[in-house]
PDB file of C-alpha atoms in Angstrom:
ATOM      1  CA  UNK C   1       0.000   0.000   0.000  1.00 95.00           C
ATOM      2  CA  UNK C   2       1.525   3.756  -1.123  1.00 98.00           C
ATOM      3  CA  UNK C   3       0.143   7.076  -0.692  1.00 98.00           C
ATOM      4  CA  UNK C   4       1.034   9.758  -3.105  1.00 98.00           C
ATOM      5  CA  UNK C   5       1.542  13.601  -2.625  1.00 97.00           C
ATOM      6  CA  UNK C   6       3.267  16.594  -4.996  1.00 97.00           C
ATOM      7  CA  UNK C   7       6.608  17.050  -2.538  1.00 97.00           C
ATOM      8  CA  UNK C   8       7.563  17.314   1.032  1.00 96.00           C
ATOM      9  CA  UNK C   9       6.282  19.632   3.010  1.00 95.00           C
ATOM     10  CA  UNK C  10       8.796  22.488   4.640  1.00 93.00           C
ATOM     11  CA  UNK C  11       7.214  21.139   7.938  1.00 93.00           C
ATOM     12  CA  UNK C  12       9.468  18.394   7.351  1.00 94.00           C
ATOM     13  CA  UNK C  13      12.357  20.471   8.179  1.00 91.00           C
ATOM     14  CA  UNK C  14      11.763  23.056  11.011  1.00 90.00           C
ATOM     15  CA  UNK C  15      14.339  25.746  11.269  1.00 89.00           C
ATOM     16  CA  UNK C  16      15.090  25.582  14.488  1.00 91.00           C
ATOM     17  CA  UNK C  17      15.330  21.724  14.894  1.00 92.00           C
ATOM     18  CA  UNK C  18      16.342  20.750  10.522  1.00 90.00           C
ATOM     19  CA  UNK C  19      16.415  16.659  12.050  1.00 91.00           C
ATOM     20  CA  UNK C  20      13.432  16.841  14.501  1.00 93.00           C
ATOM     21  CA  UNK C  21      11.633  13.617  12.278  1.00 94.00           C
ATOM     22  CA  UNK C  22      14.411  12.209  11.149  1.00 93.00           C
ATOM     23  CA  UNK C  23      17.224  11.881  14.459  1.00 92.00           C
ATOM     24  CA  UNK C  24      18.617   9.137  13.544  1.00 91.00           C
ATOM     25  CA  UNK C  25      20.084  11.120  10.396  1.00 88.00           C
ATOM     26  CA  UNK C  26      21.577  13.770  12.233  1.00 88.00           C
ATOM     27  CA  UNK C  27      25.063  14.026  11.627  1.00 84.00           C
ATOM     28  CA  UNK C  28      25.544  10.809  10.540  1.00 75.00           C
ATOM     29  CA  UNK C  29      25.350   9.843   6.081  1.00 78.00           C
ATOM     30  CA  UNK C  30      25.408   6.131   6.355  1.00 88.00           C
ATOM     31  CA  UNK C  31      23.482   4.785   4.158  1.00 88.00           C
ATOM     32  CA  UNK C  32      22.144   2.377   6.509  1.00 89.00           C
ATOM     33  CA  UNK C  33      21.528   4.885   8.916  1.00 90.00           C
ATOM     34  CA  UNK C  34      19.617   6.765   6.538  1.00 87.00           C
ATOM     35  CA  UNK C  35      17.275   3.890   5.576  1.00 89.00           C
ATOM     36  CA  UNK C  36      16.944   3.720   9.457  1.00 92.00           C
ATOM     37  CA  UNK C  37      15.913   7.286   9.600  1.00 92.00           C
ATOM     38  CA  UNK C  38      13.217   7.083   7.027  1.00 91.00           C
ATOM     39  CA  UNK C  39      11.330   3.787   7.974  1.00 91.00           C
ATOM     40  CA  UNK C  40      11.237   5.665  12.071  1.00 93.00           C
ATOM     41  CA  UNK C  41       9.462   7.949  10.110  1.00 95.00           C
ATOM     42  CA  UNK C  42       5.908   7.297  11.666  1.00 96.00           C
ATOM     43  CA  UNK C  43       7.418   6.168  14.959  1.00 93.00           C
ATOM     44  CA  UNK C  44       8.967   9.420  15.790  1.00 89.00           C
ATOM     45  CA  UNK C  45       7.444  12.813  14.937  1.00 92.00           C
ATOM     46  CA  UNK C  46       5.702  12.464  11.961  1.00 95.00           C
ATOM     47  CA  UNK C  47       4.009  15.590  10.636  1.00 95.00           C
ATOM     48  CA  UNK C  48       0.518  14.133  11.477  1.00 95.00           C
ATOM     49  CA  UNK C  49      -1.120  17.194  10.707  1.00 94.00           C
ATOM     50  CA  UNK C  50      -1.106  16.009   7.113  1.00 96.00           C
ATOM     51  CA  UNK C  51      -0.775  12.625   6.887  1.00 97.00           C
ATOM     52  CA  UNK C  52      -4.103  11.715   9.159  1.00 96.00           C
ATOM     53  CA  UNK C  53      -5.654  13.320   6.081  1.00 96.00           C
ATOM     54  CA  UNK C  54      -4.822  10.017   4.339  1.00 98.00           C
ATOM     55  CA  UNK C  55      -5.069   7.812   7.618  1.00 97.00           C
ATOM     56  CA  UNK C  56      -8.776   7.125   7.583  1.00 98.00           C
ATOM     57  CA  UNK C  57      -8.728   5.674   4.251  1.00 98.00           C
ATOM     58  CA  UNK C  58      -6.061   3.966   4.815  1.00 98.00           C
ATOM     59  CA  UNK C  59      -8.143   2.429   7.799  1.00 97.00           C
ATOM     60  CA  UNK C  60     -10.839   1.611   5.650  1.00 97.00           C
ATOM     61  CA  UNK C  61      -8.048  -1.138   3.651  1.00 96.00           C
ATOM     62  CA  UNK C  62      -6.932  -2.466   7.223  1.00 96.00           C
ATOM     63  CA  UNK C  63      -3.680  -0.309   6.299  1.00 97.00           C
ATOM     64  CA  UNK C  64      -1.914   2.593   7.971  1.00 97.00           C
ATOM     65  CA  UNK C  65       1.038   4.325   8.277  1.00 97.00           C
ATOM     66  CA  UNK C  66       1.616   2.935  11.645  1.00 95.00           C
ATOM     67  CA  UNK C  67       2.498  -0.183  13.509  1.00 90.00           C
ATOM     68  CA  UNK C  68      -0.704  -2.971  14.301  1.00 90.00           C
ATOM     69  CA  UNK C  69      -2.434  -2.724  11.098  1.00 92.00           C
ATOM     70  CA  UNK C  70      -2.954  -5.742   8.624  1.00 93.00           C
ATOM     71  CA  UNK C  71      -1.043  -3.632   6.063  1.00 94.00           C
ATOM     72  CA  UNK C  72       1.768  -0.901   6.114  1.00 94.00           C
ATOM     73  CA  UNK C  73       1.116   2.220   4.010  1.00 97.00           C
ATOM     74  CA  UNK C  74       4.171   3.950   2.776  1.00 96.00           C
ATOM     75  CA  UNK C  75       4.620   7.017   1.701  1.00 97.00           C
ATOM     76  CA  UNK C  76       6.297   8.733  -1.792  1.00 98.00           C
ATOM     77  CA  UNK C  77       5.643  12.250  -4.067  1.00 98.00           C
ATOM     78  CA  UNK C  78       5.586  12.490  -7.386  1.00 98.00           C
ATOM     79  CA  UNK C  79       7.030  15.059  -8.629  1.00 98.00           C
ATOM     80  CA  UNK C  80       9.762  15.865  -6.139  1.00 98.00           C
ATOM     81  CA  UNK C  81      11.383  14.100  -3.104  1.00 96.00           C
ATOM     82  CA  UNK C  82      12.406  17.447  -2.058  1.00 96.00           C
ATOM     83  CA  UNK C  83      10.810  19.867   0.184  1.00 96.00           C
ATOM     84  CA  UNK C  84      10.301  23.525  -1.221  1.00 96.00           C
ATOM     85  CA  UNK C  85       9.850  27.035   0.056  1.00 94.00           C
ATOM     86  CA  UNK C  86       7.865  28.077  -0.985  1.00 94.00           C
ATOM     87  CA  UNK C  87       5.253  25.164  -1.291  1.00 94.00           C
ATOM     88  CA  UNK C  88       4.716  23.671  -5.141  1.00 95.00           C
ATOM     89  CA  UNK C  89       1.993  25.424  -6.335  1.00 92.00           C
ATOM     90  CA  UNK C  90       3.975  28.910  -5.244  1.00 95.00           C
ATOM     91  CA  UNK C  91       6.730  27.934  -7.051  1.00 97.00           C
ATOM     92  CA  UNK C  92       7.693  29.175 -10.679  1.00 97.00           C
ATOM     93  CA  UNK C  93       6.863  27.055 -13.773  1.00 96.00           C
ATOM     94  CA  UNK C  94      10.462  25.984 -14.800  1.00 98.00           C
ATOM     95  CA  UNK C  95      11.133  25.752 -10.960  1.00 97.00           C
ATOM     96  CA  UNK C  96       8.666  22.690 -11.125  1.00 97.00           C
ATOM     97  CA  UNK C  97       9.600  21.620 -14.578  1.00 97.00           C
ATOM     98  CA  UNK C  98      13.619  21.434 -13.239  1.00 98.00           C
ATOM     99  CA  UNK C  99      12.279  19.303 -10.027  1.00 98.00           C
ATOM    100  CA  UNK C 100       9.796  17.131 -12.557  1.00 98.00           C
ATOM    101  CA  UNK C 101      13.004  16.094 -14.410  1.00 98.00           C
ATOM    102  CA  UNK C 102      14.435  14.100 -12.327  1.00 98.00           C
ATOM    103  CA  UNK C 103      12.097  13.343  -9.545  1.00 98.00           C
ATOM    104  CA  UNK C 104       8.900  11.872 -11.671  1.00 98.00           C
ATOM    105  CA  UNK C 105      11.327   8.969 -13.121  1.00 98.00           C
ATOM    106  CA  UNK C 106      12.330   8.691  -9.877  1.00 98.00           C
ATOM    107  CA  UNK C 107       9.214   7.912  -8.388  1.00 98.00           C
ATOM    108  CA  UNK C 108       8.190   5.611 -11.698  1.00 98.00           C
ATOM    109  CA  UNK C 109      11.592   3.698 -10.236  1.00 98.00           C
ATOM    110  CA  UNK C 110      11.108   3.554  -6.670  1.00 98.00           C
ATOM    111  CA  UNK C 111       7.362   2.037  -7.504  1.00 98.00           C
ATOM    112  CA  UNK C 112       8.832  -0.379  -9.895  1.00 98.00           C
ATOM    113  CA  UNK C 113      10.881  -1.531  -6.754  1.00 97.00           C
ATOM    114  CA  UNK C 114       7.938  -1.673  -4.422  1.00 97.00           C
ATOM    115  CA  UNK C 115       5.196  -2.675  -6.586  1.00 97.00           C
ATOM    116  CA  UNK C 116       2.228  -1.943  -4.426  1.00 97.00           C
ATOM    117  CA  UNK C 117      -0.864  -3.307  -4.590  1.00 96.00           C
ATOM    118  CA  UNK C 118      -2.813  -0.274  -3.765  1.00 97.00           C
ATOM    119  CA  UNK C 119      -1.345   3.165  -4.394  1.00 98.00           C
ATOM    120  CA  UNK C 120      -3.909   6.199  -3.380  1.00 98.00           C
ATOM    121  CA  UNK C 121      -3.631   9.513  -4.612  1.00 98.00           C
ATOM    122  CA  UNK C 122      -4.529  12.832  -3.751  1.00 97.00           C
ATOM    123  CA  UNK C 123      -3.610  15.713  -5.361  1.00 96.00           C
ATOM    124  CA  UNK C 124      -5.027  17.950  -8.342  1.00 94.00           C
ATOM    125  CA  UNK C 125      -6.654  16.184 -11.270  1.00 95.00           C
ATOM    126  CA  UNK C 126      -3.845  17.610 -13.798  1.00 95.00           C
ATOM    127  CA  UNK C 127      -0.707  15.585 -12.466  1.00 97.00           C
ATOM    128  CA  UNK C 128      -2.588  12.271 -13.197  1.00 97.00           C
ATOM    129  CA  UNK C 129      -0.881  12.899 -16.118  1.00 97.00           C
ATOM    130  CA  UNK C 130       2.449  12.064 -14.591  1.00 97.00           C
ATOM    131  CA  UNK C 131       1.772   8.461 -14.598  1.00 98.00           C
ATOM    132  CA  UNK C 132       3.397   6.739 -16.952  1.00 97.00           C
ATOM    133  CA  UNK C 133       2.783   2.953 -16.109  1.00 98.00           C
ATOM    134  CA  UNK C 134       0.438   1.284 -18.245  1.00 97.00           C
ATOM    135  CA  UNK C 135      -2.943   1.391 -17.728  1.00 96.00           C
ATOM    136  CA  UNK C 136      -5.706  -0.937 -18.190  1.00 91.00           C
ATOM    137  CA  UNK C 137      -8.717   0.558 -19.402  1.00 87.00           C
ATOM    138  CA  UNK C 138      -9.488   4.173 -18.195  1.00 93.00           C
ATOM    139  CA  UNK C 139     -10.675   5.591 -14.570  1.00 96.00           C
ATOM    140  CA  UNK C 140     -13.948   4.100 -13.013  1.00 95.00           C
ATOM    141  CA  UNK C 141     -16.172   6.268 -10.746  1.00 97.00           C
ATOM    142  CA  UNK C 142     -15.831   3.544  -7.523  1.00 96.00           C
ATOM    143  CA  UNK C 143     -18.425   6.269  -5.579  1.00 97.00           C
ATOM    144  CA  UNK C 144     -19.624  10.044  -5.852  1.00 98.00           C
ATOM    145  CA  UNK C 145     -20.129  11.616  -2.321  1.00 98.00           C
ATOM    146  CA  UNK C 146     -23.157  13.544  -2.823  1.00 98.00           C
ATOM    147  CA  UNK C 147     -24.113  14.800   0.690  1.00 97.00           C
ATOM    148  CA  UNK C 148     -22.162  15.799   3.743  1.00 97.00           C
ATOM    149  CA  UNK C 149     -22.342  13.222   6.313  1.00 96.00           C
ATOM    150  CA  UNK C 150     -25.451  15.564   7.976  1.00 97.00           C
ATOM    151  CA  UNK C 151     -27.233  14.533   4.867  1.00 97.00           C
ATOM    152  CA  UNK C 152     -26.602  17.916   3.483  1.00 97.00           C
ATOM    153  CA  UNK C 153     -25.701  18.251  -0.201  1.00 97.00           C
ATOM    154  CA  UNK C 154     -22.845  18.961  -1.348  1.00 96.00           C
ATOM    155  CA  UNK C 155     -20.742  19.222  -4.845  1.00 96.00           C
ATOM    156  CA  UNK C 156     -19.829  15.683  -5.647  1.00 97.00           C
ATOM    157  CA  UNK C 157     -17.043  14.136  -5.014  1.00 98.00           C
ATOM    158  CA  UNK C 158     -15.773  11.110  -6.985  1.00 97.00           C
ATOM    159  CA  UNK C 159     -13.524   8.411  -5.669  1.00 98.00           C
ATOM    160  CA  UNK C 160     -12.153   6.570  -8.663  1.00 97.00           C
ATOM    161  CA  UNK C 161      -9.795   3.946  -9.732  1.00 97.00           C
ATOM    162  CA  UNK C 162      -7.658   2.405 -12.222  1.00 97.00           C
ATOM    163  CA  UNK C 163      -5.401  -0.441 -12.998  1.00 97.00           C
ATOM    164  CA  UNK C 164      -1.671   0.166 -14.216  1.00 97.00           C
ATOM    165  CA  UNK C 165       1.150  -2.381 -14.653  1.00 97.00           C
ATOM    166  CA  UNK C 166       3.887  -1.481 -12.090  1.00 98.00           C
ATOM    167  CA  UNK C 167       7.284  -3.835 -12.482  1.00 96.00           C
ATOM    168  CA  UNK C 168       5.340  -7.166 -14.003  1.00 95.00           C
ATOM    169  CA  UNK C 169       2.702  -6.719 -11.237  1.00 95.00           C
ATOM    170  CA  UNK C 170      -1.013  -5.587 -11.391  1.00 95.00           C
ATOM    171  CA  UNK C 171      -1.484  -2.219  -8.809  1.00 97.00           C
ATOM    172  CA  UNK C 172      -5.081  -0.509  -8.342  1.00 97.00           C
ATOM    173  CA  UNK C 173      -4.158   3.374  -8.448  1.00 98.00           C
ATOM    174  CA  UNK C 174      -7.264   5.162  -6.856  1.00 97.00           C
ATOM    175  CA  UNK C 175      -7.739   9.123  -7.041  1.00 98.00           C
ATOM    176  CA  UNK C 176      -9.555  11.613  -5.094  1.00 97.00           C
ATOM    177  CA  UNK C 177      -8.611  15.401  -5.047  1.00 94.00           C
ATOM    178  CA  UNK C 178      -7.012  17.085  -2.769  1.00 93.00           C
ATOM    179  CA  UNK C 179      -7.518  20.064  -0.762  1.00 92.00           C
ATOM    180  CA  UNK C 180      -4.643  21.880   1.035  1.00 89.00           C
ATOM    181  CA  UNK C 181      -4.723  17.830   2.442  1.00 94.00           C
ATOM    182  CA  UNK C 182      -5.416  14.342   1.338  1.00 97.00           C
ATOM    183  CA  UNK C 183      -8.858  14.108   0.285  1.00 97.00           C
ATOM    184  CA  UNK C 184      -9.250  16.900   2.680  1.00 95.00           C
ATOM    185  CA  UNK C 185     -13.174  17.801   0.781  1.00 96.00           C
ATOM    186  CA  UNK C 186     -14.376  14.721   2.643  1.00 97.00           C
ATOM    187  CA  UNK C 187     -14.699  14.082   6.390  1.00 97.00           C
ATOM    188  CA  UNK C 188     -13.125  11.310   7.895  1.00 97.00           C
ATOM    189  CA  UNK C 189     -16.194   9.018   8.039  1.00 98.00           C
ATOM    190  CA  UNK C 190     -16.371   9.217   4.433  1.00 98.00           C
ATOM    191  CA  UNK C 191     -12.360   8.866   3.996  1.00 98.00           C
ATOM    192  CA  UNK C 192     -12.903   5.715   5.828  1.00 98.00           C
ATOM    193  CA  UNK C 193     -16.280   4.586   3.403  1.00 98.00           C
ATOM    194  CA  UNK C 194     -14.193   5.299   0.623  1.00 98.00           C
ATOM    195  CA  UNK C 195     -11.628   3.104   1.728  1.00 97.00           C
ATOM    196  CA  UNK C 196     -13.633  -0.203   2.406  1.00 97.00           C
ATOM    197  CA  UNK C 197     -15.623   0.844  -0.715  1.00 96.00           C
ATOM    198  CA  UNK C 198     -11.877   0.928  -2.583  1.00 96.00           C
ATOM    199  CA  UNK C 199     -11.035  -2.665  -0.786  1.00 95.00           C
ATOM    200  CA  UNK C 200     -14.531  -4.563  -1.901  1.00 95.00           C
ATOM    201  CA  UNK C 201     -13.124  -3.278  -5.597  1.00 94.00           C
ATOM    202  CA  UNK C 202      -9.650  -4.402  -5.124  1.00 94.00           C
ATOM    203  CA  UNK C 203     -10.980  -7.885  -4.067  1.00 93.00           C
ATOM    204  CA  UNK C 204     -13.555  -8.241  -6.714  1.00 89.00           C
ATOM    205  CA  UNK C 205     -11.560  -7.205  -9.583  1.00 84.00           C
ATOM    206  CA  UNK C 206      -8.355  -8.909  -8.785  1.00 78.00           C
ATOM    207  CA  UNK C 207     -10.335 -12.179  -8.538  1.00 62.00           C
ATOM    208  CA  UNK C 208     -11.460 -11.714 -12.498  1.00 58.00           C
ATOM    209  CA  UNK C 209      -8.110 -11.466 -13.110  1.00 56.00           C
TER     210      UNK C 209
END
């Protein structure tokens, strides 16, 4: 199971305290050490404030980014694996273009090497574009949220999904826009819908396979 954002956040890296999430980095460029580092991600200080928008889906496949759960999510960006300042969308257009160069075929790589069998996105429709494995077949509509969970209306929100052929090995890629956070236009009972709705399709389509 892998999430998918745009970059790191800035957050990542607080001025004051540059390895607060990452100690086991701090002054030391082993690469061991460094692998170390990352995979304490979630078990250290991980910059929650962002990631739980992700987490109830997540919960909804029996995954999550943290010890217990029947799956481990983890987590990668698209476009760049480094943090910015300021944020992506602030940026200038051959600033992004420059970081697009090298990190979306490093992404396309670091998949190939993990081949998920879930990977969820959330970001803004136009860097769907991006993905370069092949795909079977185009996006399905899984659900539209229609109505808040009051029963209000609301504009709808689609959760949909799509096969693609990562390293030799079929991977359900499911989208849902973002806002400021993961699938931040839906509340977390509906995150958490989405996901069980997402697992029922990854069971009954991998079985026709």
């Amino acid at each position: 199971m892998v999430t998918v954002g745009l970059n790191p956040s800035l957050h990542e890296f607080p001025t004051s305290v540059p390895f607060r999430r990452f100690p086991l980095a701090t002054g030391n460029r082993e690469p061991r050490r460094y692998l170390d580092a990352m995979s304490d991600y979630f078990c250290t200080d991980p910059y929650g404030s962002w990631f739980n928008g992700f987490q109830p889906l997540l919960n909804g496949l029996d995954a999550s980014y943290y010890k217990g759960a029947a799956s481990i999510a983890l987590h990668t960006d698209i476009c760049s694996p480094v943090a910015t300042n300021p944020t992506w969308g602030k940026l200038g257009k051959d600033d992004r273009a420059a970081l697009e160069a090298d990190g979306i075929p490093l992404w396309h790589k670091l998949l190939e090497e993990l081949r998920p069998q879930i990977v969820a996105i959330s970001v803004a429709k136009v860097h769907l574009k991006s993905i370069k494995f092949k795909s079977e077949k185009n996006w399905k509509n899984i659900h539209t949220f229609e109505r808040r969970p009051d029963g209000a209306p609301r504009a709808p929100y689609k959760i949909c999904a799509r096969w693609h052929n990562v390293g030799g090995e079929r991977s359900l890629f499911v989208f849902g826009a973002a806002a400021q956070k993961p699938f931040g236009l839906l509340a977390d009972s509906q995150k958490q819908e989405a996901g069980k709705l997402l697992r029922k399709e990854y069971c009954r389509t991998a079985r026709m396979r």
